[in-house]
Short mmCIF file of C-alpha atoms in Angstrom, two decimals:
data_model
loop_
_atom_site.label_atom_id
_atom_site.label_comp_id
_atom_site.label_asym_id
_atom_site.label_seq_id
_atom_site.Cartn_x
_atom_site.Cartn_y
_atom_site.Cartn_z
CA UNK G 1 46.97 -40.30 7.75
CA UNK G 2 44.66 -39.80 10.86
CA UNK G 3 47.67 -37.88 12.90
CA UNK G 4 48.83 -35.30 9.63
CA UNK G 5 50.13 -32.49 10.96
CA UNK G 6 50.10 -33.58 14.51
CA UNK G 7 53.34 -33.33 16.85
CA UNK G 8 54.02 -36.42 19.27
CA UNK G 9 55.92 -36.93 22.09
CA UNK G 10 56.67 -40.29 23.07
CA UNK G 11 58.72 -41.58 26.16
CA UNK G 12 59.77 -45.10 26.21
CA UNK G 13 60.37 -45.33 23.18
CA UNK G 14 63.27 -47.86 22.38
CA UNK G 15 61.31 -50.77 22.61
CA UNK G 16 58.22 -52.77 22.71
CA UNK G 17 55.14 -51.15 23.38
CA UNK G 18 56.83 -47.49 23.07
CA UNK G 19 58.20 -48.17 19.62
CA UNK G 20 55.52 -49.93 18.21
CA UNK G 21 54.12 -46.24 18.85
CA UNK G 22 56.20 -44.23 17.93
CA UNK G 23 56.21 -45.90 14.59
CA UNK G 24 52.58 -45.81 13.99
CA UNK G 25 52.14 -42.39 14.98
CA UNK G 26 55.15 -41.44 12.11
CA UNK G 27 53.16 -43.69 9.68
CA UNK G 28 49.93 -42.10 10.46
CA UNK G 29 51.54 -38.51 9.58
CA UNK G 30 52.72 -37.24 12.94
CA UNK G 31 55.81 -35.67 13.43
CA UNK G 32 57.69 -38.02 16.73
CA UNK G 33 60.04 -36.65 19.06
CA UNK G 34 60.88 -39.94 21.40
CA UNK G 35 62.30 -40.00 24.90
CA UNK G 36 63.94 -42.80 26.17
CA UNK G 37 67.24 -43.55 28.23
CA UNK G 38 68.89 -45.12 25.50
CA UNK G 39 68.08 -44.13 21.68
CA UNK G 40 65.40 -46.07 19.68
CA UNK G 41 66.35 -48.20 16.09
CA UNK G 42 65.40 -45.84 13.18
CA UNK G 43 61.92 -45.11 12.74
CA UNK G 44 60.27 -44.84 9.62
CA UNK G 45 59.06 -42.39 7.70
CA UNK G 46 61.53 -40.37 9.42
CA UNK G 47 59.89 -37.85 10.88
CA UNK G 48 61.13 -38.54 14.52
CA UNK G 49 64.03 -37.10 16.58
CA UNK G 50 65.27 -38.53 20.07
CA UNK G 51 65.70 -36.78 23.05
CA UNK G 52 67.98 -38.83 25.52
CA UNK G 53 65.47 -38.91 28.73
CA UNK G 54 65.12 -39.94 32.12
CA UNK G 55 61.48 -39.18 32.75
CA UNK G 56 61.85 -39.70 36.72
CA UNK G 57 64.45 -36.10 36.01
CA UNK G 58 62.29 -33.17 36.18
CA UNK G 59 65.11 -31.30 34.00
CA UNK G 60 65.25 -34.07 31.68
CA UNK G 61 61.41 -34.39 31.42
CA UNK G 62 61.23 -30.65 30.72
CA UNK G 63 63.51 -30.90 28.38
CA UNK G 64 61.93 -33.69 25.95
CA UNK G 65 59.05 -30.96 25.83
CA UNK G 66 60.38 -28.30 25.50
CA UNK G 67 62.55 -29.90 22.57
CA UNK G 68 59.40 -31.21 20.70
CA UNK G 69 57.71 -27.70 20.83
CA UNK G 70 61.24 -25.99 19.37
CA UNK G 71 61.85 -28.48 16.46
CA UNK G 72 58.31 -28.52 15.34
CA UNK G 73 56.51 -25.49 17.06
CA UNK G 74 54.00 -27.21 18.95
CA UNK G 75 52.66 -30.12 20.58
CA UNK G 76 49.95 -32.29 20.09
CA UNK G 77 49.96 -35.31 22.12
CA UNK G 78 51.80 -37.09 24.68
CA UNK G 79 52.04 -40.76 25.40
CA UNK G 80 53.66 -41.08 28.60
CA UNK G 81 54.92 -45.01 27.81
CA UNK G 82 58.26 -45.22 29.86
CA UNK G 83 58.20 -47.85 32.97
CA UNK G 84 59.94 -50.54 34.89
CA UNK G 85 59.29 -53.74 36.59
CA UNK G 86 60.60 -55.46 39.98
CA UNK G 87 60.02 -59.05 40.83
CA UNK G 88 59.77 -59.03 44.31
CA UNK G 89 56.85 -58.79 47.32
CA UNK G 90 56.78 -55.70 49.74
CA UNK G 91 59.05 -57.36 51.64
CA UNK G 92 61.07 -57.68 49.39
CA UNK G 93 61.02 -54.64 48.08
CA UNK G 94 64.01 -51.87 49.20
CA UNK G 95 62.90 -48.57 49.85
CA UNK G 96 65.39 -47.53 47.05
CA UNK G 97 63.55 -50.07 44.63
CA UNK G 98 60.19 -48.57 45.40
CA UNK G 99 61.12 -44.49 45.32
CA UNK G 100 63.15 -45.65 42.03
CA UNK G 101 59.98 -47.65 40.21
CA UNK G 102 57.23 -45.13 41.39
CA UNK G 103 58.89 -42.09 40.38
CA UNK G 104 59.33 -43.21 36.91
CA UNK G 105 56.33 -45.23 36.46
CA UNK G 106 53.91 -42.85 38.26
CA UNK G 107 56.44 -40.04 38.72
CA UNK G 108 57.42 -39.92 34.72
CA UNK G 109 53.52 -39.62 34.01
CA UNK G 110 53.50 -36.46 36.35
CA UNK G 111 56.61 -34.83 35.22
CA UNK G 112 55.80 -35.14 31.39
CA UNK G 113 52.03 -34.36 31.71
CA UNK G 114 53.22 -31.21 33.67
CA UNK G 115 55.32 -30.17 31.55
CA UNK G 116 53.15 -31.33 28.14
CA UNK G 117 49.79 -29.35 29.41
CA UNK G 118 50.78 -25.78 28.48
CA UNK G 119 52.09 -26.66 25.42
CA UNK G 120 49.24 -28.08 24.72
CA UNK G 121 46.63 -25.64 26.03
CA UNK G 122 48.70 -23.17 24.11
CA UNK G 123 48.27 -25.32 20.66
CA UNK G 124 44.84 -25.23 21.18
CA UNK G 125 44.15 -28.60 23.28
CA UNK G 126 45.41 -31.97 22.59
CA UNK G 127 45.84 -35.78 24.07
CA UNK G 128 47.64 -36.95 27.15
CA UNK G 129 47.74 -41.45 26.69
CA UNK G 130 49.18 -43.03 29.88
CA UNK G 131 50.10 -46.40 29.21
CA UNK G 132 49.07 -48.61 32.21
CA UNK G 133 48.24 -51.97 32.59
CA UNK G 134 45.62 -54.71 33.88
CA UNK G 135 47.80 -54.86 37.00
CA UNK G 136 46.21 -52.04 37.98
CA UNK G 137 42.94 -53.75 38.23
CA UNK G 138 44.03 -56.85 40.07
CA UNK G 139 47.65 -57.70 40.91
CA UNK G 140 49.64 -60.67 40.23
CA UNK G 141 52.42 -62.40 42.27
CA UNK G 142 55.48 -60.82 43.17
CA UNK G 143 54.94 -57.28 41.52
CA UNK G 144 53.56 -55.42 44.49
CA UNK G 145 55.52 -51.84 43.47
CA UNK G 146 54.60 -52.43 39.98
CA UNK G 147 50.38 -53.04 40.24
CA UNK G 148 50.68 -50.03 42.74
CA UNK G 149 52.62 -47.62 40.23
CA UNK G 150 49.95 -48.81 37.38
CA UNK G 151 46.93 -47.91 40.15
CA UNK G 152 48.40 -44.41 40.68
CA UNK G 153 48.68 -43.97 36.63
CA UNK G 154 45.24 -44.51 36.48
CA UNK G 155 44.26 -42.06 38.97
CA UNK G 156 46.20 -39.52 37.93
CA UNK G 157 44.73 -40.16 34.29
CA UNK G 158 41.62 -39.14 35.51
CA UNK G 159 42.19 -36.44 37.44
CA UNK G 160 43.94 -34.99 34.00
CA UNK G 161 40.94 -35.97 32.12
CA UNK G 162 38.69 -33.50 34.71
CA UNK G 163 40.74 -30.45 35.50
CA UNK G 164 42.08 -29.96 32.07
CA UNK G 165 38.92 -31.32 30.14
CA UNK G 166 38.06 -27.40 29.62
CA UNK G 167 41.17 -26.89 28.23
CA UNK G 168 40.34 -28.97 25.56
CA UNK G 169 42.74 -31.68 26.67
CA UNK G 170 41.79 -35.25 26.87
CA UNK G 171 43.64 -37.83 29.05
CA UNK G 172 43.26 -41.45 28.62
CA UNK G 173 44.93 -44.68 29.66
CA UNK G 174 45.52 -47.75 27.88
CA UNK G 175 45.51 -51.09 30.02
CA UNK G 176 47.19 -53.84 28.02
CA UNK G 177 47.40 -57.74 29.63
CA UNK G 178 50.29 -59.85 28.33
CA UNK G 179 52.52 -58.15 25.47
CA UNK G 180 55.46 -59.50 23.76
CA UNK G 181 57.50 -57.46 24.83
CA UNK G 182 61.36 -57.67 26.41
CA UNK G 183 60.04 -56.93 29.74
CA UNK G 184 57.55 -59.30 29.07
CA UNK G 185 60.63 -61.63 28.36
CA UNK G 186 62.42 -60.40 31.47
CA UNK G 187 59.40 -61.64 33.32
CA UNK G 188 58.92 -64.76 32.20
CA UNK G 189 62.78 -65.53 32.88
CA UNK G 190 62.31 -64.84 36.54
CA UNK G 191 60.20 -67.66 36.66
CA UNK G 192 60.81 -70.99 38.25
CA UNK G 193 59.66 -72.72 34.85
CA UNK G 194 60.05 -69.84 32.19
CA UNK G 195 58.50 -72.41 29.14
CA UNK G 196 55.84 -73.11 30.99
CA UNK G 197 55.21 -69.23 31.95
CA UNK G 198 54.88 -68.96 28.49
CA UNK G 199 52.12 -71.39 27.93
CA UNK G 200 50.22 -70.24 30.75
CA UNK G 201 50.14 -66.69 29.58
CA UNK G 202 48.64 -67.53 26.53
CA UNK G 203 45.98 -70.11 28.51
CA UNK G 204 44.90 -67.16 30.33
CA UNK G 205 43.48 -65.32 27.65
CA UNK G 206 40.70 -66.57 26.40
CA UNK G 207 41.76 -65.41 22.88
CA UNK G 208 45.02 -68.42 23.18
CA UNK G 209 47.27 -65.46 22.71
CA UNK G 210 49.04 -62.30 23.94
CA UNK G 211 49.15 -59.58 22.08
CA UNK G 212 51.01 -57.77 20.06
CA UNK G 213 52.83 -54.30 20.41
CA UNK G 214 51.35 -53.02 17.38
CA UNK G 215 47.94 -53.81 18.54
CA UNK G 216 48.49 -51.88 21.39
CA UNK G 217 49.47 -48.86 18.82
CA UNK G 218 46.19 -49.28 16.81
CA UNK G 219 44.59 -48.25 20.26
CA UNK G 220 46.84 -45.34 20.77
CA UNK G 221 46.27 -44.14 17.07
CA UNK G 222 42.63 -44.00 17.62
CA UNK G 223 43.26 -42.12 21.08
CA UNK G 224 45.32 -39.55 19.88
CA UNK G 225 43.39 -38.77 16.91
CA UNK G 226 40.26 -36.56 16.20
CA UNK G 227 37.83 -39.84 15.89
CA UNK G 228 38.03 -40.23 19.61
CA UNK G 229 37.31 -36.85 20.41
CA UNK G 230 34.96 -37.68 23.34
CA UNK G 231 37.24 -40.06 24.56
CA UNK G 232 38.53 -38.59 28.39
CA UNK G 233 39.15 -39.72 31.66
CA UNK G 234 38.81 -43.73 31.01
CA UNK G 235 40.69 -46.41 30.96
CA UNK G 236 40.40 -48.85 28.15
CA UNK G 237 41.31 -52.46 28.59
CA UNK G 238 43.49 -54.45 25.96
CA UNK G 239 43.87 -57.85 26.81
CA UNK G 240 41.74 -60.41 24.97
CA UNK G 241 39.72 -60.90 27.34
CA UNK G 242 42.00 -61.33 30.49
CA UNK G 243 39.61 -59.56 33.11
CA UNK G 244 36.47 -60.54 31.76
CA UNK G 245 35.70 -63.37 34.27
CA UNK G 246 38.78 -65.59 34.26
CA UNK G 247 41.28 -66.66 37.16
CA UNK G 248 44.97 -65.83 36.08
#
């Protein structure tokens, strides 16, 4: 029980990644408030409550915290999870598209973390986890607004990490590769040979596989609890082995 006592907030949280999460966090002890725009399946042990959210909403992002803090009367850590992908080059790309995928990819990270920090300054410090990805190391075909809104997560990450360090807050980011996830699904779809998307992703990784949500959640457990205390400002990469030398 490495988060007892501990109050969550997690955005995303309906599926994939952000559930996988949210779960592990309630198994671990933690008491899980989860924002999402539509409402995650049950989560057990239920110790979670759901906060319909739109983090890319300032009101709505205030909100989610401010809920968290009144059920439970504090908050612990934050795993800013929620995001969306767009197939399509800069050109491409609307305007529209690109104002609506940065402000809730980079955007949501702001809002929430704004909101989260005096909450948890006032509880004594706590964890800020951004979820980003290996797209915002190198970028991949056709997801120009997508590797840019993971490069700004990552930037903001650390400049959380160093102006609320003091505060006793740490801010990390977790960079997964492939995922089986239904975005992950969504992507593959949009290919011109979706089978044979499949079998590359798994080529690329020198493991044979993608992962696994729940893998992804081990990391996050760690993150948020006291055994990574000196854990802040970095960016730790989950992907099998992905970026360690190989051409995707």
């Amino acid at each position: 029980m490495r988060l007892a006592g501990k109050v969550a907030v997690v955005t995303g949280a309906s599926r994939g990644i952000g559930l996988s999460i949210a779960r592990r966090f309630a198994l671990e002890g933690a008491a899980v408030v989860t924002g999402s725009r539509t409402a995650p399946p049950e989560i057990e042990p239920i110790t979670a409550g759901y906060v319909r959210t739109d983090v890319s909403k300032p009101a709505q992002a205030k909100r989610l915290i401010a809920t968290a803090v009144e059920r439970h009367g504090r908050l612990d850590v934050l795993v800013n999870n929620a995001g969306v992908e767009l197939e399509a080059t800069v050109e491409e790309t609307s305007p529209a598209e690109w104002n609506r995928l940065l402000s809730v990819n980079a955007g949501g990270v702001f809002l929430c973390s704004k909101y989260a920090i005096p909450q948890l300054r006032r509880a004594g410090g706590g964890v800020i986890i951004n979820i980003a990805s290996v797209d915002a190391f190198w970028s991949e075909p056709r997801l120009a607004a997508y590797c840019a809104s993971k490069g700004a997560v990552l930037a903001l990450t650390r400049s959380i990490a160093i102006d609320h360090g003091a505060d006793g807050i740490r801010c990390t980011s977790i960079c997964p590769g492939y995922v089986a996830t239904e975005m992950l699904d969504q992507y593959y779809e949009a290919q011109p040979d979706p089978h044979a998307a499949r079998a590359n992703a798994a080529a690329m990784h020198p493991v044979g596989r993608i992962s696994t949500p729940d893998e992804v959640a081990s990391l996050a457990v760690w993150l948020a609890s006291d055994e990574a205390s000196f854990a802040n400002g970095q960016s730790f990469i989950l992907d099998g082995g992905l970026t360690a030398g190989r051409v995707p």
